[in-house]
Short mmCIF file of C-alpha atoms (C1' of nucleotides) in Angstrom, two decimals:
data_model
loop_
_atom_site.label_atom_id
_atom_site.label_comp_id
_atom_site.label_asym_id
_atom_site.label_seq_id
_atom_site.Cartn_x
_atom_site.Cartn_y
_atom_site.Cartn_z
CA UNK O 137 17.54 27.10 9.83
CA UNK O 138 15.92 24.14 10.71
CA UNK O 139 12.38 23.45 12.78
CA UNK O 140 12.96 23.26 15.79
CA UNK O 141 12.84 19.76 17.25
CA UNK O 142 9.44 18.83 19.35
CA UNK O 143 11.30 18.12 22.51
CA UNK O 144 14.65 18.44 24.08
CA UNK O 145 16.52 15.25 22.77
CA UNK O 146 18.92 15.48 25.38
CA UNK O 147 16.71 14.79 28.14
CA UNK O 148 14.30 12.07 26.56
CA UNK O 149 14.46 8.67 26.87
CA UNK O 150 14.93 6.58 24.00
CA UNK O 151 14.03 2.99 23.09
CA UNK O 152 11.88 -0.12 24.62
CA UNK O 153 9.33 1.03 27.16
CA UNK O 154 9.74 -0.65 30.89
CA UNK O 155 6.39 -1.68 32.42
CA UNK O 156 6.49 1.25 34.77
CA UNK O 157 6.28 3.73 32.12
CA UNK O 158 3.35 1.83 30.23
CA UNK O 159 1.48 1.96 33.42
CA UNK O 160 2.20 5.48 34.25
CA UNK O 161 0.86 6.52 30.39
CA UNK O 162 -1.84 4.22 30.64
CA UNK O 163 -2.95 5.56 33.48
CA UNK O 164 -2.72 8.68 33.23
CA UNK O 165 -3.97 8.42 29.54
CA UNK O 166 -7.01 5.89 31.40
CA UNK O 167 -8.08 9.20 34.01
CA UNK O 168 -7.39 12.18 31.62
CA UNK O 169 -7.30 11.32 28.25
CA UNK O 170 -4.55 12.94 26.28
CA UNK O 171 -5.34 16.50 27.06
CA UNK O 172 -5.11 17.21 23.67
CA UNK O 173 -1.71 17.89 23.71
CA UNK O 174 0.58 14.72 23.15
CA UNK O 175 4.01 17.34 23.09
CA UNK O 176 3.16 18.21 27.13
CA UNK O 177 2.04 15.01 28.19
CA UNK O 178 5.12 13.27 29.49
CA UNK O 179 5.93 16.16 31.59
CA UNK O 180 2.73 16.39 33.54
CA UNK O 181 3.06 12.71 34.27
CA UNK O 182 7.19 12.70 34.83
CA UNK O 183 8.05 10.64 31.70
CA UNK O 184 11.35 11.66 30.32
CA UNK O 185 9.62 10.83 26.74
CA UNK O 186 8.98 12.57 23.38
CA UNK O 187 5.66 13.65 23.05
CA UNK O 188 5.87 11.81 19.44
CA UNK O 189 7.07 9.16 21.09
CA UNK O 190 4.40 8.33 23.80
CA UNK O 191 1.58 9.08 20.87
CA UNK O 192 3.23 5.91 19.14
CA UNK O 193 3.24 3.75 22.52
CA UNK O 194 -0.32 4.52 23.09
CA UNK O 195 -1.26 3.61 19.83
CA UNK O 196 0.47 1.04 19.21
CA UNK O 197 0.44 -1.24 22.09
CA UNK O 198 -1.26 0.31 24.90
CA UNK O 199 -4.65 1.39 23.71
CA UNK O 200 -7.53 -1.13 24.69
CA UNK O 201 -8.60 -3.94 22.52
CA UNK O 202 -5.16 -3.70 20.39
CA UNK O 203 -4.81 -7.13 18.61
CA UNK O 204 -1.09 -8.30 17.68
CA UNK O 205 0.09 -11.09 15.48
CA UNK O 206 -1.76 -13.46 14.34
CA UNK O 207 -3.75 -12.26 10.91
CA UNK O 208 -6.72 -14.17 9.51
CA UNK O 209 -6.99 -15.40 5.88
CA UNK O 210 -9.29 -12.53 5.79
CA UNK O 211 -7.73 -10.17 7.06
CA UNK O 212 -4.71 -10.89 4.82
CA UNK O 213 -7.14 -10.15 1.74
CA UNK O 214 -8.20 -6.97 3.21
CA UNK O 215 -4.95 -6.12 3.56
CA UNK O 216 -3.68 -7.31 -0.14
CA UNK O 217 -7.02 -5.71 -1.50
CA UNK O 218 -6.46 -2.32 -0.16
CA UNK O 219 -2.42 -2.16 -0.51
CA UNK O 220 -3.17 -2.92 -4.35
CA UNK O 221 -5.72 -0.22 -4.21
CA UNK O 222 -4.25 2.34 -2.28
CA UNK O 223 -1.01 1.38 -2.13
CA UNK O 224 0.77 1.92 1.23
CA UNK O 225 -1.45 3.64 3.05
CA UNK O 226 -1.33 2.13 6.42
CA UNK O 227 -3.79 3.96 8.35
CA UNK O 228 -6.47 3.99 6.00
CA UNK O 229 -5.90 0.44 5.89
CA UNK O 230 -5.73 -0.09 9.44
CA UNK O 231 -9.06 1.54 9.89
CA UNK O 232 -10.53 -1.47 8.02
CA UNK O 233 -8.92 -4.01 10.39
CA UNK O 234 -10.28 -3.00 14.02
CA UNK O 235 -7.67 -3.57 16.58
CA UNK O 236 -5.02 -3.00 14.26
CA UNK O 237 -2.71 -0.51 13.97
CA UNK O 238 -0.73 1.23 10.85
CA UNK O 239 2.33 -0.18 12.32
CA UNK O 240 1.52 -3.78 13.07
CA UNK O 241 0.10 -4.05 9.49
CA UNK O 242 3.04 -2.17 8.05
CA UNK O 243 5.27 -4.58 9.52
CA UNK O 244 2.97 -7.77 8.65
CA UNK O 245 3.30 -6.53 4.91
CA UNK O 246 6.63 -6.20 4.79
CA UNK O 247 7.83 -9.44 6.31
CA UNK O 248 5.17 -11.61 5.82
CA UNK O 249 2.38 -10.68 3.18
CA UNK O 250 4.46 -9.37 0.50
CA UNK O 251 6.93 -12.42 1.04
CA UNK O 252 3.92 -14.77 0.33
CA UNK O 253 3.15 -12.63 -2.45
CA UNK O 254 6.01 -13.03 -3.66
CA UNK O 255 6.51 -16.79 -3.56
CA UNK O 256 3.13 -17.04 -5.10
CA UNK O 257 3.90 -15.11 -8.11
CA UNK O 258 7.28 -16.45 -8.75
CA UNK O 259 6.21 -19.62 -8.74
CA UNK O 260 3.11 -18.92 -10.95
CA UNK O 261 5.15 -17.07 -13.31
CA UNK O 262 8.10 -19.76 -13.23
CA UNK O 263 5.75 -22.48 -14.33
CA UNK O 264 4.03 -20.36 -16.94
CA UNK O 265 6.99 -19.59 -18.23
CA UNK O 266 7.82 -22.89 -18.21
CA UNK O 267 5.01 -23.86 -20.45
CA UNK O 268 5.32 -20.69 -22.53
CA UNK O 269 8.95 -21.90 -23.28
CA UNK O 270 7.97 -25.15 -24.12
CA UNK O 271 5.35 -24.08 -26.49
CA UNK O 272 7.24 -21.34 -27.94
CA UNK O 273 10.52 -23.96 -29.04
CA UNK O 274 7.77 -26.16 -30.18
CA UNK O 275 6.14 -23.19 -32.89
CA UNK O 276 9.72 -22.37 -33.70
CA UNK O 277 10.89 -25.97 -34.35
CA UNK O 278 7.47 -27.25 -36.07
CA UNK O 279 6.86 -23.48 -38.44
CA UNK O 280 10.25 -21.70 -38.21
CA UNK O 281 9.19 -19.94 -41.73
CA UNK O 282 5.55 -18.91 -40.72
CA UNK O 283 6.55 -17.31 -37.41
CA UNK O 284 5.41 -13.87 -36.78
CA UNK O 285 8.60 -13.70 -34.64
CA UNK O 286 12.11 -13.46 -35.80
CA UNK O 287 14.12 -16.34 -34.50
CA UNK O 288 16.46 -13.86 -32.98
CA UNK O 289 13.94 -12.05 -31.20
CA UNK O 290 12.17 -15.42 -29.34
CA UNK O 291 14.56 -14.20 -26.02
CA UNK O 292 13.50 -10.66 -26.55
CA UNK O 293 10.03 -11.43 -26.48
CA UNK O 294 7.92 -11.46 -23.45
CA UNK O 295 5.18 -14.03 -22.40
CA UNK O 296 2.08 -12.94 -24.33
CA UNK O 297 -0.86 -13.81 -22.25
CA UNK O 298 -3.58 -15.08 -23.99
CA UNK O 299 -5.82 -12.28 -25.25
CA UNK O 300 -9.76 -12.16 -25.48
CA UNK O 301 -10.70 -12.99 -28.77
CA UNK O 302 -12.79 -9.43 -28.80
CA UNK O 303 -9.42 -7.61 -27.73
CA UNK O 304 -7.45 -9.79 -30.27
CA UNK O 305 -10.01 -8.97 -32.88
CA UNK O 306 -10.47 -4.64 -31.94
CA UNK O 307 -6.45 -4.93 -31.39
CA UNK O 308 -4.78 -6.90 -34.07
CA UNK O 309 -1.03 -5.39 -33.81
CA UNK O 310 -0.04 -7.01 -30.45
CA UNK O 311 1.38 -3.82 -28.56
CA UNK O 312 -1.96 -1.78 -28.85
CA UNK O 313 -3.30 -0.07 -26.25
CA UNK O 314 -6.42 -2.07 -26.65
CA UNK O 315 -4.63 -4.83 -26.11
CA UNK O 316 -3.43 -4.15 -22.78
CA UNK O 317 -6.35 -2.21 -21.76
CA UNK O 318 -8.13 -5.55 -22.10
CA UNK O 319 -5.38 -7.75 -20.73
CA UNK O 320 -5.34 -4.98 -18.10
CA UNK O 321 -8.78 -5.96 -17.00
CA UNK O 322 -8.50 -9.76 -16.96
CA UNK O 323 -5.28 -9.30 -14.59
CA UNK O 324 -6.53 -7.27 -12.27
CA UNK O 325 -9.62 -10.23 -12.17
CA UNK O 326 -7.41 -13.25 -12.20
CA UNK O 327 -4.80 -11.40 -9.34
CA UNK O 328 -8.71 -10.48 -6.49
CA UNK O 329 -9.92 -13.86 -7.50
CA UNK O 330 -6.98 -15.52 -6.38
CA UNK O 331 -6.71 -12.65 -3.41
CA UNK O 332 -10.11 -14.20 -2.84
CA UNK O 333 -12.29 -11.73 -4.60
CA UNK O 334 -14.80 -12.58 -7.14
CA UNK O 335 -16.94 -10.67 -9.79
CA UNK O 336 -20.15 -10.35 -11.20
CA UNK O 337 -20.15 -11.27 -14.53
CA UNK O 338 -23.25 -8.39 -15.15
CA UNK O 339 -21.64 -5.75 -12.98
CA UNK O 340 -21.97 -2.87 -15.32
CA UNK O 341 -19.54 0.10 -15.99
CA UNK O 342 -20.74 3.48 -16.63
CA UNK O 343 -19.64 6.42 -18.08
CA UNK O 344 -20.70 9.42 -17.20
CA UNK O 345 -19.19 11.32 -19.70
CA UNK O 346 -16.22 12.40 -17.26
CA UNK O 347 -15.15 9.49 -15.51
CA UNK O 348 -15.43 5.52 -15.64
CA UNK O 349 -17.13 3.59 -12.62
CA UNK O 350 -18.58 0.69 -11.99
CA UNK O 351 -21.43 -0.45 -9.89
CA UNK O 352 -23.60 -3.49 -9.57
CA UNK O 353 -26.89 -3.01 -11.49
CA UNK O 354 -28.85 -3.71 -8.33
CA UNK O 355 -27.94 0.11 -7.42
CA UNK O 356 -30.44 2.61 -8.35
CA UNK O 357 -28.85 6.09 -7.52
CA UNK O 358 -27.48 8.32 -9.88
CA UNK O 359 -24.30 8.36 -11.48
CA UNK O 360 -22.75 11.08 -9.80
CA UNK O 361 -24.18 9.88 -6.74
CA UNK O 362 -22.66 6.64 -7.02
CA UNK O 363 -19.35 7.67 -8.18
CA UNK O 364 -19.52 10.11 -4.67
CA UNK O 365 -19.94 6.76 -3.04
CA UNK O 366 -17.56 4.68 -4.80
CA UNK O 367 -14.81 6.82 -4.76
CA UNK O 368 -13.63 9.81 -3.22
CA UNK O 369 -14.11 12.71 -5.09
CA UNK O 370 -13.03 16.78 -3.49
CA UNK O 371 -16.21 18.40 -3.01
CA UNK O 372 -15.94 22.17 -3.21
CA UNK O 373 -15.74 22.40 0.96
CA UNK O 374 -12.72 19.66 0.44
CA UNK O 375 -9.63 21.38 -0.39
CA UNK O 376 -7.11 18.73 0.10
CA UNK O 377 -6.65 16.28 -2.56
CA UNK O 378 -5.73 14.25 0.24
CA UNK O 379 -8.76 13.69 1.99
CA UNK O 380 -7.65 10.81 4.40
CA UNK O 381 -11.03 10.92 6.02
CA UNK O 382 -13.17 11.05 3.18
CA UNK O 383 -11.17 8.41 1.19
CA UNK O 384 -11.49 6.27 4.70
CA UNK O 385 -14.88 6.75 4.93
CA UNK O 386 -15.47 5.80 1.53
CA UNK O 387 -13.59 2.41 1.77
CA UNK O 388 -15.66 1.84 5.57
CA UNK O 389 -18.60 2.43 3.02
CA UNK O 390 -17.56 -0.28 0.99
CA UNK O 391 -16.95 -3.09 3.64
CA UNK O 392 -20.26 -1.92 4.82
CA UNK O 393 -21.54 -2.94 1.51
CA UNK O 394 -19.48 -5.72 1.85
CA UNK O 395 -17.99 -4.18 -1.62
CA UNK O 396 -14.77 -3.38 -3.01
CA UNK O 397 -14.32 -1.45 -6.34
CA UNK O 398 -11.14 -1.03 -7.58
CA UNK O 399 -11.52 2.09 -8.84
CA UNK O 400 -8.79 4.44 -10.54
CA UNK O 401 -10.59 7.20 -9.39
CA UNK O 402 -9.29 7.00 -5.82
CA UNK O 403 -5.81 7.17 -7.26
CA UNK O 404 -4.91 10.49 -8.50
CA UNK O 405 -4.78 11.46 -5.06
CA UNK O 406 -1.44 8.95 -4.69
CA UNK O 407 0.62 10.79 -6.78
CA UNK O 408 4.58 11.12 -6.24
CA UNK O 409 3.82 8.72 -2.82
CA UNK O 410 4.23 5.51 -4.60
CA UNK O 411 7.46 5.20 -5.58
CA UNK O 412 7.89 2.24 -3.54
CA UNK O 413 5.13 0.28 -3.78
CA UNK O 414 5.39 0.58 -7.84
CA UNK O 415 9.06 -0.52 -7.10
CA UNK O 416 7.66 -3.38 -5.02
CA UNK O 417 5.50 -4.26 -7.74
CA UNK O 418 8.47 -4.55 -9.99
CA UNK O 419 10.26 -6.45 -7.48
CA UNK O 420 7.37 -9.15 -7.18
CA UNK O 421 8.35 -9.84 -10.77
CA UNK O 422 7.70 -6.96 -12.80
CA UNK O 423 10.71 -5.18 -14.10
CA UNK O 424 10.72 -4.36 -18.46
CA UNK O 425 8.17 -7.05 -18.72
CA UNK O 426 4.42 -6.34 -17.36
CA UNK O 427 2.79 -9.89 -18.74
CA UNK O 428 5.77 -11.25 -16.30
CA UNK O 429 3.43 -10.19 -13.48
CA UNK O 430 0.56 -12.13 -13.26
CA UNK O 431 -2.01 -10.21 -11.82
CA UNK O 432 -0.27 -7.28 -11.76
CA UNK O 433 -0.25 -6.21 -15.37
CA UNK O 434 -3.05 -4.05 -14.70
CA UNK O 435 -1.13 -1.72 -12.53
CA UNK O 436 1.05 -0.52 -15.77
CA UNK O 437 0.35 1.01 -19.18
CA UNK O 438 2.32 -0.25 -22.07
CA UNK O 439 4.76 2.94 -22.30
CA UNK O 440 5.91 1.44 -19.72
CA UNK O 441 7.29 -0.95 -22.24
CA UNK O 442 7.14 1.08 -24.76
CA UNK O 443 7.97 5.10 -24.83
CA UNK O 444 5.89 5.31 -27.77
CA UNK O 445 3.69 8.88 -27.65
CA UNK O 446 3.99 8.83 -23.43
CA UNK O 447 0.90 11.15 -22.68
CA UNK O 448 0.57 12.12 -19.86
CA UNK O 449 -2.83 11.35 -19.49
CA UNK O 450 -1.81 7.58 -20.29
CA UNK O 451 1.31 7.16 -18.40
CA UNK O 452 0.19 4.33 -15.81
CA UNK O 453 3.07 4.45 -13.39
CA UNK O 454 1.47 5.37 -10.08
CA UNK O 455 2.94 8.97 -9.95
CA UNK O 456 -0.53 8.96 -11.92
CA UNK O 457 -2.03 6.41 -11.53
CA UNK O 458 -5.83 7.88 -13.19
CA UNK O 459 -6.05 5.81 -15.93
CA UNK O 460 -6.11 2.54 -14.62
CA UNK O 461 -9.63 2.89 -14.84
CA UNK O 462 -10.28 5.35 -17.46
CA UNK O 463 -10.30 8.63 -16.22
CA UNK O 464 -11.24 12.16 -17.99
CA UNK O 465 -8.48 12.19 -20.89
CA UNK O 466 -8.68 14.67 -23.77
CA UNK O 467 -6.92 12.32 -26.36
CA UNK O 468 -8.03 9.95 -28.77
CA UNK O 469 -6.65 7.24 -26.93
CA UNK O 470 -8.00 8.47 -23.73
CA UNK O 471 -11.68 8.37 -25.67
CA UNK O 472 -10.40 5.01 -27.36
CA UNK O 473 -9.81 3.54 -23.82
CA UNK O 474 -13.07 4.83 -22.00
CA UNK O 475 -15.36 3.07 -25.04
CA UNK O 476 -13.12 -0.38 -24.87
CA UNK O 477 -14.01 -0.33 -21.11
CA UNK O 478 -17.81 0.63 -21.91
CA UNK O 479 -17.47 -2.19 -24.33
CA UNK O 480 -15.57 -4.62 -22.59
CA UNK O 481 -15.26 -3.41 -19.14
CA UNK O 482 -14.49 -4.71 -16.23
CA UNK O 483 -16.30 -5.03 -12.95
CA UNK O 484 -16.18 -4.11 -9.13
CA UNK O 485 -15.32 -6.90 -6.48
CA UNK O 486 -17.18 -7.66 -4.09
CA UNK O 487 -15.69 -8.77 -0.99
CA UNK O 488 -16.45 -12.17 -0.27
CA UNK O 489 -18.74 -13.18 2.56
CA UNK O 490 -20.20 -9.97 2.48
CA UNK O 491 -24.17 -8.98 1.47
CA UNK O 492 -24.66 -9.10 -2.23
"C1'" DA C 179 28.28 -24.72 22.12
"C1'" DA C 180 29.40 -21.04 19.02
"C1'" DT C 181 28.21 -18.22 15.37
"C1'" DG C 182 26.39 -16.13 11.42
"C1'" DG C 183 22.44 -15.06 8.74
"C1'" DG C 184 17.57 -14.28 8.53
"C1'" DT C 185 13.21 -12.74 10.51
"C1'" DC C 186 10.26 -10.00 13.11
"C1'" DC C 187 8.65 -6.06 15.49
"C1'" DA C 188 8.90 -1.97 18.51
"C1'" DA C 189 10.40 2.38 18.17
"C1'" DC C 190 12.53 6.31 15.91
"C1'" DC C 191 12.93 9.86 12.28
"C1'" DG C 192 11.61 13.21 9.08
"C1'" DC C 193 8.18 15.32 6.56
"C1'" DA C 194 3.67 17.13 5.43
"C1'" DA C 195 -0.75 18.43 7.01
"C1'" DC C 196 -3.42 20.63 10.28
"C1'" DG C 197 -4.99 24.09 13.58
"C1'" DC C 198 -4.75 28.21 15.80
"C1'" DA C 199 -3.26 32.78 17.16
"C1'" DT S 134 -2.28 35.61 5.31
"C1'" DT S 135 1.43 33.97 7.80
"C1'" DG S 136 4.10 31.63 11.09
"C1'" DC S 137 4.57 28.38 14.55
"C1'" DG S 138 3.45 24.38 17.36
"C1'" DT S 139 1.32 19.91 17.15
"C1'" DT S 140 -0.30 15.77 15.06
"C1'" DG S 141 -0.35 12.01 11.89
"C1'" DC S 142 1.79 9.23 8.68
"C1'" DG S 143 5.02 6.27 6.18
"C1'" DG S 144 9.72 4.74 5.82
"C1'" DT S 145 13.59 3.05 8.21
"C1'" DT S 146 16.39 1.15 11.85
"C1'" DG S 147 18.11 -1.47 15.82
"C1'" DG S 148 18.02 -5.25 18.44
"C1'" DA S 149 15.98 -9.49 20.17
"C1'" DC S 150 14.99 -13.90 18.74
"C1'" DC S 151 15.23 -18.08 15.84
"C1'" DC S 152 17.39 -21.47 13.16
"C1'" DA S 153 20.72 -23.77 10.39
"C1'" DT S 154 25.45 -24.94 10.11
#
DNA sequence: AATGGGTCCAACCGCAACGCA
DNA sequence: TTGCGTTGCGGTTGGACCCAT
């Protein structure tokens, strides 16, 4: 047996709202407020609407100081910052961007930002590749017998971004972890920067033994402290892993510090709602390949590649998506990671025009 | 002028979380 | 603790509009 439905379908209106009925709701909505109680609403004021369905038109379009169309520059990279971040959570996103609502910045993402995205990386990745090409027939032609790559393996074989000469050095067989962990790091720089984000070359990354963070070193409070501030972590009052509040308090916090930390420790709390946006990622030119994405690599682990020893403390697709960052991980590797990132790692953005 | 494809956006749908009795 | 009603959210859809042919 199923729920029951929240009004009688038969009797409810569907579809575009006439002026009379937005000025009825407003109205009313104007003199009473919502009552609490969005289900027995249209009744009271003679709307043959859902309940559901007069929330939405509220929100949406009829609530004071509601902006539509025409996104900034910045709020595009609020929007591209966060969706990267948090994926596709609208609302928490919205909450960033007053006067917009989960819907209007849904539907700006899907026809518009992603689209741009999209372009952008294509045509990055084209040219690359391009070059790439160019330099790989060159090798072959010039040192056929010294290549490390079998001639019938040059299709097979991905654009290699160049690595760090540290990483290259701590990670000398190409598909190593601490390899991509590294290459990880410069992506997810190169992709803010050109989303308009920039970093601080002496950010520093802590590790408090549990879990990686980073903070500017013009922050004085305590690691736990910081890492309640950076990211949202369940308190012992907090029950649900999904916190909306807290995590949108946390990002407010942020922008109020005119900072943004990518941080894999907001993540966890994603899991099994990503599906899409990981399959958007692929689509914006990430399918077997992850140095085809540039910008994106950091988003996936090498067994995404490769199946090799798929832990699941290392799996990277965003049904976990905890160790983009480094997050508690009983293996070697998970240890391994945490000191390359200590070594090497990488630091927060900072939103740009904001208070250093 | 007709039309077919693409784009955009308002609104709907279904599900999960929440709150309360 | 449980069950039910309500709310909030994200994904999807339908149709209006635009533009190229």
């Amino acid at each position: 047996m199923g729920r029951a439905p929240c009004c009688d379908k038969a009797n409810v209106k569907k579809g575009p709202w006439s002026p009379e009925e937005d000025t009825k709701l407003k109205a009313y909505i104007e003199q009473h407020g919502t009552g609490g109680n969005w289900i027995a609403l249209p009744h009271k004021i003679g709307l043959k609407r859902c309940g559901k369905s007069c929330r939405l038109r509220w929100l949406n379009y009829l609530r004071p100081n509601i902006k539509h169309g025409g996104f900034s520059e910045e709020e595009d990279k609020i929007i591209c910052s966060l969706y990267i971040s948090i994926g596709s959570r609208w609302s928490i996103i919205a909450a960033q961007l007053p006067g917009r609502t989960d819907n209007d910045i849904k539907n700006y993402w899907n026809t518009r930002l992603k689209k741009k995205l999209l372009g952008k990386q294509r045509k990055e990745h084209q040219s690359r590749r391009g070059n790439s090409l160019k330099q790989d027939m060159k090798r072959s032609s010039s040192s056929v017998g010294d290549s490390m790559v079998p001639a019938d393996n040059l299709n097979q074989i991905p654009y290699w971004p160049e690595l760090p000469v540290l990483a290259a050095a701590a990670a000398p067989i190409p598909h190593s972890s601490q390899e991509h962990r590294i290459d990880s790091q410069a992506s997810m720089r190169r992709l803010l920067i050109k989303l308009g984000g920039r970093f601080s070359e002496d950010d520093h990354v802590v590790n408090d033994g549990t879990t990686l963070h980073q903070f500017p070193n013009d922050l004085s409070t305590t690691d736990q402290d910081l890492y309640e501030q950076t990211v949202y972590v369940p308190s012992s009052s907090s029950s649900s892993p999904m916190d909306a509040l807290s995590l949108s308090n946390n990002i407010g916090s942020q922008f109020v510090n005119s900072q943004f930390a990518i941080d894999g420790g907001n993540l966890p709390m994603l899991q099994g709602q990503s599906t899409t946006f990981s399959s958007e990622l692929q689509e914006m030119g990430y399918s077997n390949n992850p140095q085809r994405l540039d910008g994106m690599e950091f988003l996936y682990g090498e067994d995404m590649v490769d199946n090799r020893g798929v832990n699941p403390c290392e799996s990277i697709g965003w049904g976990d998506t905890s160790s983009l960052v480094g997050p508690p991980c009983a293996s070697e590797y998970g240890v391994m990671q945490q000191g390359m990132l200590q070594e090497y790692g990488f630091s927060e953005m900072r939103y740009p025009g904001g208070a250093q």
